[in-house]
Amino acid sequence: MFAGQLIISGIVSGAIYALIAVGLVVIYKASHVLNFAHGHVSAVAAFVAFSLMVDKGMAMPLAVPLSIVISILVALLMERVVIAPLAEERPLTLVVATLGVSMIISGIIILVWGPSPKEFPPLISGPLFTMSGLTVTKAQGLMVATTLVVVALLWAFFKFSTIGVAMRGASESRVIASLLGVNLRLVSMTSWAVGGALGALAAVLVAPQVSLTPDQLTTVVIQGFAAVVLAGFTNLGAAVIGGFITGVSLNLFSGFVVSDMPSTFLLGLLLVVLLVRPHGLFGKGETVRL
Amino acid sequence: MSAVVSESKTQATAGSGAKDAVWHVWAPLGVALVAAALGPFLGGYVLYVLTFAGAYAIVSLGNNLLLGHAGLVSLGQGALMAFGAYAAGFALRAGVPWYGAIPIGMLAAGTVGFIVGLPALRLSGHYLALVTLAFALATEEIIIVFQEYTGGVSGMPVAVGVPSPLLNYEVTVALLALLVVSQHFLLQGRFGRALHLVRDSERAAAAAGISIAGMKLLAFTYSGLLAGIAGPLFVSATQYLTPSMFDLWLSVNVLAAVVLGGMNRAVGAAVGALFVAVVILMSTAYQGLASIIFGTCLLLFVLFVRGATLRTLSRLLHHLGVRRHA
């Protein structure tokens, strides 16, 4: 029973990690950088949504999309101003640049909203269903359903849309893609917009479940990083699976072993997986040099 | 591979010999001498700020060797410093004199540095950055979980056995100057060349008979030892330890200091760290401001400067007509 409840909440947090991980992978495939600013770019959406809903009294169906758009704009700004000019640089330079963006956004959030935790209003409340003693709330159902729908849409986008196919091609070879007439700038911007949207969506979904502080989303994103590493960086489907593996195993560990050492568990999980398979569970041995 | 100091005829680091000596040996020694002589005239708060900055600079030196010369990205340097600081804190509380606490801090952080270096033998790039990041977060958790010994979130006072602020300041200045100069010579020699070869081409290094694993572990252990020197100096200045002092931002700031200092120069790392530490302490009244300043500096740096702040500064001085005799 207890284990069942843990697995359910693990699947729910896994859904959030999956959203984050997929966003990170989309960005990684376009710019070959692990976006260390993902948590703070996403956090912008949660804080904007908080202000719109709590301070301005805006209705949720209006406030949430609006806040996600703001996050997308931040991601696009970051891509144009910081990432695109550094496209030919070593990955290390890009990592440092994303850390720089992370610091700036974190500082701005602290200046505007203050360092104290915010109580984010629930998006939806009440139980969805109860089955043999296990309760699933509507909020939990919403998170899993959103993730599944978004991943399905994304799959279709990459499979059937022209820009989606162009994005896959560009990630295989930028040179060949541009010779075939693919607009690399558009590809990169679309990738960052999609990544930003996914992160923002995850942030707004998870915000009611946590105490919303400027750096809180970064803690959540680190689980997303773990999912990405488990998945091996470049495979979208694997990133989703990695998200669920991270969520469920972390919840079981917290429930049965030690409750307040999630990062220590992740460190152990990462080490074990990477020492056995240095390029992740589903990775294809691409060497990445910093 | 032993650390050979004598063979300094090498082009491993940029710059010509005589000019190098001015910037990397005589300038830091001169500045340190002036700083040490000024010590007795400085107020308590200024002493605190400078000691804090000096400890920061020592951790950054270690990260400079790791990142700039060995090409290994670590987001866990702040956590290594935490091991040094807490080990020294326990030692001081147990009655060990302050000069004994420094080797104890080095032993603790050096050992942990060695252990953190082990995954680096198999991992590189983003993977290594992430594993060290997880290590930094795990360290904070471990300090909190062992609250019986560490005081948990509320922290641990270390008021006994610490040197006077002035003495601690002088020791920090002396150690920092010594480390800047010795690291410069260390990297000029065989050790530095071997490290650069491992960084630039592991195959070439292996062909030259260099133990890649050995060099990487040495680099991590070295960065741990320096974090282990900084930790005790830090705790003697603050006389208090909390886990939040060693959060992820400390590691990120140390990385920022090294990048701003120009990656491959010991003096640069020290200057970068002094800048970072002073900004942190000066902006405590405006939370978030320090983050914005560093983030902006980092971006401006990677977008426009990239070479080295130090080089830019020395060119600027050159243009202004400031010349030194070698």
GROMACS .gro file of N, CA and C in nm, chain A residues 131-247:
model
  351
  131MET      N    1  -0.850   0.373  -0.598
  131MET     CA    2  -0.856   0.235  -0.643
  131MET      C    3  -0.783   0.148  -0.542
  132SER      N    4  -0.853   0.052  -0.485
  132SER     CA    5  -0.802  -0.037  -0.381
  132SER      C    6  -0.715   0.037  -0.280
  133GLY      N    7  -0.772   0.148  -0.231
  133GLY     CA    8  -0.705   0.221  -0.123
  133GLY      C    9  -0.604   0.324  -0.170
  134LEU      N   10  -0.568   0.322  -0.297
  134LEU     CA   11  -0.471   0.418  -0.347
  134LEU      C   12  -0.544   0.537  -0.407
  135THR      N   13  -0.508   0.657  -0.362
  135THR     CA   14  -0.575   0.776  -0.413
  135THR      C   15  -0.487   0.848  -0.515
  136VAL      N   16  -0.549   0.887  -0.624
  136VAL     CA   17  -0.480   0.972  -0.722
  136VAL      C   18  -0.556   1.103  -0.727
  137THR      N   19  -0.485   1.214  -0.700
  137THR     CA   20  -0.555   1.343  -0.702
  137THR      C   21  -0.565   1.393  -0.846
  138LYS      N   22  -0.656   1.491  -0.864
  138LYS     CA   23  -0.671   1.549  -0.998
  138LYS      C   24  -0.543   1.619  -1.041
  139ALA      N   25  -0.476   1.684  -0.945
  139ALA     CA   26  -0.351   1.754  -0.978
  139ALA      C   27  -0.248   1.655  -1.031
  140GLN      N   28  -0.243   1.537  -0.966
  140GLN     CA   29  -0.147   1.435  -1.012
  140GLN      C   30  -0.183   1.386  -1.151
  141GLY      N   31  -0.315   1.362  -1.172
  141GLY     CA   32  -0.361   1.318  -1.303
  141GLY      C   33  -0.328   1.421  -1.410
  142LEU      N   34  -0.345   1.549  -1.373
  142LEU     CA   35  -0.318   1.657  -1.468
  142LEU      C   36  -0.172   1.655  -1.512
  143MET      N   37  -0.082   1.633  -1.415
  143MET     CA   38   0.061   1.635  -1.448
  143MET      C   39   0.097   1.522  -1.544
  144VAL      N   40   0.050   1.401  -1.511
  144VAL     CA   41   0.085   1.286  -1.596
  144VAL      C   42   0.021   1.302  -1.733
  145ALA      N   43  -0.108   1.342  -1.735
  145ALA     CA   44  -0.178   1.356  -1.863
  145ALA      C   45  -0.112   1.462  -1.949
  146THR      N   46  -0.077   1.576  -1.888
  146THR     CA   47  -0.012   1.682  -1.965
  146THR      C   48   0.117   1.631  -2.028
  147THR      N   49   0.196   1.563  -1.947
  147THR     CA   50   0.323   1.513  -2.000
  147THR      C   51   0.302   1.420  -2.118
  148LEU      N   52   0.206   1.326  -2.101
  148LEU     CA   53   0.184   1.229  -2.208
  148LEU      C   54   0.135   1.297  -2.335
  149VAL      N   55   0.042   1.392  -2.318
  149VAL     CA   56  -0.011   1.462  -2.435
  149VAL      C   57   0.100   1.542  -2.504
  150VAL      N   58   0.178   1.613  -2.422
  150VAL     CA   59   0.283   1.697  -2.478
  150VAL      C   60   0.387   1.612  -2.551
  151VAL      N   61   0.424   1.499  -2.490
  151VAL     CA   62   0.525   1.414  -2.555
  151VAL      C   63   0.470   1.359  -2.686
  152ALA      N   64   0.341   1.323  -2.688
  152ALA     CA   65   0.280   1.272  -2.812
  152ALA      C   66   0.280   1.380  -2.919
  153LEU      N   67   0.242   1.503  -2.880
  153LEU     CA   68   0.241   1.614  -2.975
  153LEU      C   69   0.381   1.639  -3.029
  154LEU      N   70   0.478   1.631  -2.939
  154LEU     CA   71   0.617   1.658  -2.977
  154LEU      C   72   0.665   1.551  -3.076
  155TRP      N   73   0.626   1.426  -3.048
  155TRP     CA   74   0.665   1.317  -3.137
  155TRP      C   75   0.611   1.344  -3.277
  156ALA      N   76   0.482   1.384  -3.283
  156ALA     CA   77   0.420   1.413  -3.413
  156ALA      C   78   0.490   1.531  -3.479
  157PHE      N   79   0.523   1.631  -3.397
  157PHE     CA   80   0.590   1.751  -3.450
  157PHE      C   81   0.722   1.715  -3.517
  158PHE      N   82   0.802   1.631  -3.449
  158PHE     CA   83   0.932   1.595  -3.505
  158PHE      C   84   0.919   1.497  -3.622
  159LYS      N   85   0.808   1.425  -3.625
  159LYS     CA   86   0.789   1.323  -3.729
  159LYS      C   87   0.733   1.385  -3.857
  160PHE      N   88   0.634   1.474  -3.841
  160PHE     CA   89   0.557   1.515  -3.959
  160PHE      C   90   0.578   1.659  -4.003
  161SER      N   91   0.605   1.750  -3.909
  161SER     CA   92   0.613   1.890  -3.952
  161SER      C   93   0.745   1.917  -4.022
  162THR      N   94   0.744   2.012  -4.117
  162THR     CA   95   0.865   2.043  -4.192
  162THR      C   96   0.976   2.090  -4.099
  163ILE      N   97   0.940   2.184  -4.011
  163ILE     CA   98   1.042   2.238  -3.922
  163ILE      C   99   1.093   2.130  -3.827
  164GLY      N  100   1.002   2.040  -3.785
  164GLY     CA  101   1.044   1.931  -3.696
  164GLY      C  102   1.147   1.841  -3.762
  165VAL      N  103   1.120   1.806  -3.886
  165VAL     CA  104   1.214   1.722  -3.961
  165VAL      C  105   1.345   1.798  -3.982
  166ALA      N  106   1.333   1.928  -4.013
  166ALA     CA  107   1.452   2.010  -4.031
  166ALA      C  108   1.535   2.012  -3.903
  167MET      N  109   1.468   2.018  -3.788
  167MET     CA  110   1.540   2.020  -3.660
  167MET      C  111   1.616   1.891  -3.639
  168ARG      N  112   1.552   1.779  -3.675
  168ARG     CA  113   1.622   1.651  -3.659
  168ARG      C  114   1.742   1.645  -3.751
  169GLY      N  115   1.721   1.692  -3.875
  169GLY     CA  116   1.831   1.692  -3.971
  169GLY      C  117   1.947   1.778  -3.925
  170ALA      N  118   1.913   1.898  -3.876
  170ALA     CA  119   2.018   1.990  -3.834
  170ALA      C  120   2.098   1.932  -3.718
  171SER      N  121   2.029   1.854  -3.634
  171SER     CA  122   2.100   1.797  -3.520
  171SER      C  123   2.194   1.685  -3.566
  172GLU      N  124   2.160   1.618  -3.678
  172GLU     CA  125   2.250   1.517  -3.734
  172GLU      C  126   2.373   1.583  -3.794
  173SER      N  127   2.350   1.683  -3.880
  173SER     CA  128   2.463   1.753  -3.942
  173SER      C  129   2.419   1.892  -3.982
  174ARG      N  130   2.476   1.991  -3.918
  174ARG     CA  131   2.439   2.129  -3.946
  174ARG      C  132   2.475   2.166  -4.090
  175VAL      N  133   2.590   2.117  -4.134
  175VAL     CA  134   2.638   2.154  -4.267
  175VAL      C  135   2.544   2.102  -4.376
  176ILE      N  136   2.517   1.972  -4.368
  176ILE     CA  137   2.431   1.912  -4.470
  176ILE      C  138   2.293   1.974  -4.466
  177ALA      N  139   2.242   1.995  -4.344
  177ALA     CA  140   2.108   2.054  -4.332
  177ALA      C  141   2.105   2.192  -4.398
  178SER      N  142   2.208   2.272  -4.375
  178SER     CA  143   2.204   2.407  -4.432
  178SER      C  144   2.223   2.402  -4.584
  179LEU      N  145   2.299   2.302  -4.633
  179LEU     CA  146   2.311   2.284  -4.778
  179LEU      C  147   2.177   2.249  -4.841
  180LEU      N  148   2.094   2.178  -4.762
  180LEU     CA  149   1.963   2.139  -4.812
  180LEU      C  150   1.861   2.251  -4.794
  181GLY      N  151   1.908   2.367  -4.752
  181GLY     CA  152   1.818   2.481  -4.743
  181GLY      C  153   1.747   2.496  -4.609
  182VAL      N  154   1.797   2.427  -4.507
  182VAL     CA  155   1.735   2.441  -4.375
  182VAL      C  156   1.784   2.571  -4.312
  183ASN      N  157   1.688   2.647  -4.259
  183ASN     CA  158   1.722   2.772  -4.193
  183ASN      C  159   1.768   2.740  -4.050
  184LEU      N  160   1.900   2.739  -4.030
  184LEU     CA  161   1.955   2.696  -3.901
  184LEU      C  162   1.913   2.789  -3.788
  185ARG      N  163   1.902   2.917  -3.822
  185ARG     CA  164   1.862   3.014  -3.720
  185ARG      C  165   1.722   2.983  -3.670
  186LEU      N  166   1.633   2.953  -3.765
  186LEU     CA  167   1.496   2.921  -3.727
  186LEU      C  168   1.493   2.792  -3.644
  187VAL      N  169   1.575   2.694  -3.686
  187VAL     CA  170   1.581   2.567  -3.613
  187VAL      C  171   1.623   2.591  -3.469
  188SER      N  172   1.730   2.668  -3.451
  188SER     CA  173   1.780   2.692  -3.317
  188SER      C  174   1.677   2.766  -3.232
  189MET      N  175   1.614   2.870  -3.292
  189MET     CA  176   1.515   2.946  -3.215
  189MET      C  177   1.395   2.860  -3.179
  190THR      N  178   1.350   2.778  -3.275
  190THR     CA  179   1.236   2.691  -3.245
  190THR      C  180   1.271   2.595  -3.132
  191SER      N  181   1.393   2.540  -3.136
  191SER     CA  182   1.433   2.446  -3.031
  191SER      C  183   1.430   2.512  -2.894
  192TRP      N  184   1.485   2.634  -2.886
  192TRP     CA  185   1.486   2.701  -2.756
  192TRP      C  186   1.346   2.739  -2.712
  193ALA      N  187   1.260   2.776  -2.808
  193ALA     CA  188   1.122   2.809  -2.772
  193ALA      C  189   1.051   2.685  -2.719
  194VAL      N  190   1.069   2.571  -2.788
  194VAL     CA  191   1.006   2.446  -2.743
  194VAL      C  192   1.060   2.408  -2.605
  195GLY      N  193   1.194   2.413  -2.590
  195GLY     CA  194   1.254   2.380  -2.461
  195GLY      C  195   1.202   2.470  -2.351
  196GLY      N  196   1.197   2.600  -2.380
  196GLY     CA  197   1.148   2.695  -2.280
  196GLY      C  198   1.003   2.667  -2.243
  197ALA      N  199   0.921   2.635  -2.344
  197ALA     CA  200   0.780   2.608  -2.318
  197ALA      C  201   0.763   2.485  -2.230
  198LEU      N  202   0.840   2.380  -2.260
  198LEU     CA  203   0.829   2.257  -2.181
  198LEU      C  204   0.870   2.282  -2.036
  199GLY      N  205   0.982   2.355  -2.018
  199GLY     CA  206   1.028   2.386  -1.883
  199GLY      C  207   0.925   2.469  -1.808
  200ALA      N  208   0.870   2.570  -1.878
  200ALA     CA  209   0.772   2.658  -1.815
  200ALA      C  210   0.647   2.580  -1.774
  201LEU      N  211   0.604   2.490  -1.862
  201LEU     CA  212   0.488   2.407  -1.831
  201LEU      C  213   0.514   2.323  -1.706
  202ALA      N  214   0.633   2.261  -1.702
  202ALA     CA  215   0.669   2.181  -1.585
  202ALA      C  216   0.670   2.268  -1.459
  203ALA      N  217   0.724   2.391  -1.472
  203ALA     CA  218   0.735   2.479  -1.357
  203ALA      C  219   0.597   2.515  -1.302
  204VAL      N  220   0.504   2.551  -1.392
  204VAL     CA  221   0.370   2.590  -1.347
  204VAL      C  222   0.298   2.470  -1.285
  205LEU      N  223   0.318   2.350  -1.344
  205LEU     CA  224   0.253   2.231  -1.289
  205LEU      C  225   0.306   2.194  -1.151
  206VAL      N  226   0.436   2.213  -1.132
  206VAL     CA  227   0.496   2.166  -1.006
  206VAL      C  228   0.489   2.274  -0.898
  207ALA      N  229   0.470   2.400  -0.939
  207ALA     CA  230   0.474   2.511  -0.842
  207ALA      C  231   0.378   2.493  -0.724
  208PRO      N  232   0.253   2.447  -0.745
  208PRO     CA  233   0.165   2.432  -0.629
  208PRO      C  234   0.212   2.324  -0.531
  209GLN      N  235   0.296   2.232  -0.578
  209GLN     CA  236   0.339   2.119  -0.494
  209GLN      C  237   0.460   2.153  -0.407
  210VAL      N  238   0.529   2.261  -0.440
  210VAL     CA  239   0.651   2.293  -0.366
  210VAL      C  240   0.637   2.433  -0.306
  211SER      N  241   0.729   2.470  -0.217
  211SER     CA  242   0.732   2.609  -0.175
  211SER      C  243   0.819   2.681  -0.276
  212LEU      N  244   0.757   2.776  -0.345
  212LEU     CA  245   0.821   2.837  -0.462
  212LEU      C  246   0.924   2.942  -0.420
  213THR      N  247   1.053   2.904  -0.428
  213THR     CA  248   1.160   3.001  -0.402
  213THR      C  249   1.237   3.021  -0.533
  214PRO      N  250   1.319   3.129  -0.539
  214PRO     CA  251   1.389   3.157  -0.665
  214PRO      C  252   1.473   3.040  -0.717
  215ASP      N  253   1.530   2.960  -0.627
  215ASP     CA  254   1.617   2.852  -0.673
  215ASP      C  255   1.549   2.715  -0.670
  216GLN      N  256   1.419   2.712  -0.628
  216GLN     CA  257   1.352   2.584  -0.610
  216GLN      C  258   1.345   2.504  -0.740
  217LEU      N  259   1.313   2.574  -0.850
  217LEU     CA  260   1.298   2.503  -0.977
  217LEU      C  261   1.429   2.441  -1.021
  218THR      N  262   1.541   2.504  -0.982
  218THR     CA  263   1.670   2.450  -1.018
  218THR      C  264   1.690   2.314  -0.951
  219THR      N  265   1.641   2.300  -0.828
  219THR     CA  266   1.650   2.170  -0.761
  219THR      C  267   1.570   2.067  -0.838
  220VAL      N  268   1.453   2.108  -0.888
  220VAL     CA  269   1.372   2.014  -0.966
  220VAL      C  270   1.444   1.980  -1.097
  221VAL      N  271   1.505   2.086  -1.157
  221VAL     CA  272   1.570   2.064  -1.286
  221VAL      C  273   1.688   1.968  -1.273
  222ILE      N  274   1.751   1.966  -1.154
  222ILE     CA  275   1.864   1.875  -1.137
  222ILE      C  276   1.818   1.730  -1.149
  223GLN      N  277   1.696   1.701  -1.103
  223GLN     CA  278   1.641   1.567  -1.128
  223GLN      C  279   1.623   1.546  -1.278
  224GLY      N  280   1.584   1.654  -1.347
  224GLY     CA  281   1.571   1.647  -1.493
  224GLY      C  282   1.705   1.620  -1.558
  225PHE      N  283   1.812   1.683  -1.506
  225PHE     CA  284   1.948   1.657  -1.555
  225PHE      C  285   1.979   1.509  -1.541
  226ALA      N  286   1.945   1.455  -1.422
  226ALA     CA  287   1.973   1.313  -1.398
  226ALA      C  288   1.903   1.228  -1.502
  227ALA      N  289   1.777   1.266  -1.529
  227ALA     CA  290   1.701   1.190  -1.630
  227ALA      C  291   1.770   1.198  -1.766
  228VAL      N  292   1.821   1.317  -1.799
  228VAL     CA  293   1.888   1.335  -1.927
  228VAL      C  294   2.015   1.249  -1.935
  229VAL      N  295   2.090   1.246  -1.826
  229VAL     CA  296   2.213   1.168  -1.825
  229VAL      C  297   2.179   1.019  -1.839
  230LEU      N  298   2.078   0.975  -1.762
  230LEU     CA  299   2.037   0.835  -1.773
  230LEU      C  300   1.998   0.804  -1.917
  231ALA      N  301   1.932   0.902  -1.983
  231ALA     CA  302   1.882   0.879  -2.117
  231ALA      C  303   1.993   0.886  -2.221
  232GLY      N  304   2.102   0.954  -2.190
  232GLY     CA  305   2.210   0.965  -2.287
  232GLY      C  306   2.198   1.084  -2.378
  233PHE      N  307   2.137   1.192  -2.331
  233PHE     CA  308   2.143   1.325  -2.394
  233PHE      C  309   2.065   1.348  -2.521
  234THR      N  310   2.057   1.251  -2.613
  234THR     CA  311   2.004   1.291  -2.744
  234THR      C  312   1.873   1.223  -2.782
  235ASN      N  313   1.824   1.134  -2.700
  235ASN     CA  314   1.707   1.058  -2.739
  235ASN      C  315   1.584   1.105  -2.661
  236LEU      N  316   1.485   1.161  -2.731
  236LEU     CA  317   1.367   1.217  -2.664
  236LEU      C  318   1.288   1.112  -2.587
  237GLY      N  319   1.264   0.998  -2.652
  237GLY     CA  320   1.188   0.892  -2.586
  237GLY      C  321   1.260   0.842  -2.462
  238ALA      N  322   1.392   0.827  -2.475
  238ALA     CA  323   1.471   0.782  -2.361
  238ALA      C  324   1.465   0.883  -2.248
  239ALA      N  325   1.458   1.013  -2.284
  239ALA     CA  326   1.451   1.115  -2.179
  239ALA      C  327   1.323   1.100  -2.098
  240VAL      N  328   1.213   1.067  -2.166
  240VAL     CA  329   1.087   1.045  -2.094
  240VAL      C  330   1.101   0.927  -1.999
  241ILE      N  331   1.156   0.817  -2.051
  241ILE     CA  332   1.176   0.699  -1.966
  241ILE      C  333   1.270   0.733  -1.850
  242GLY      N  334   1.377   0.805  -1.882
  242GLY     CA  335   1.471   0.847  -1.777
  242GLY      C  336   1.402   0.928  -1.669
  243GLY      N  337   1.310   1.015  -1.710
  243GLY     CA  338   1.235   1.095  -1.613
  243GLY      C  339   1.155   1.007  -1.518
  244PHE      N  340   1.084   0.909  -1.576
  244PHE     CA  341   1.003   0.822  -1.490
  244PHE      C  342   1.091   0.734  -1.400
  245ILE      N  343   1.203   0.683  -1.454
  245ILE     CA  344   1.294   0.603  -1.370
  245ILE      C  345   1.343   0.687  -1.252
  246THR      N  346   1.386   0.810  -1.283
  246THR     CA  347   1.436   0.897  -1.176
  246THR      C  348   1.327   0.921  -1.071
  247GLY      N  349   1.206   0.956  -1.118
  247GLY     CA  350   1.098   0.988  -1.024
  247GLY      C  351   1.063   0.871  -0.934
   0.00000   0.00000   0.00000
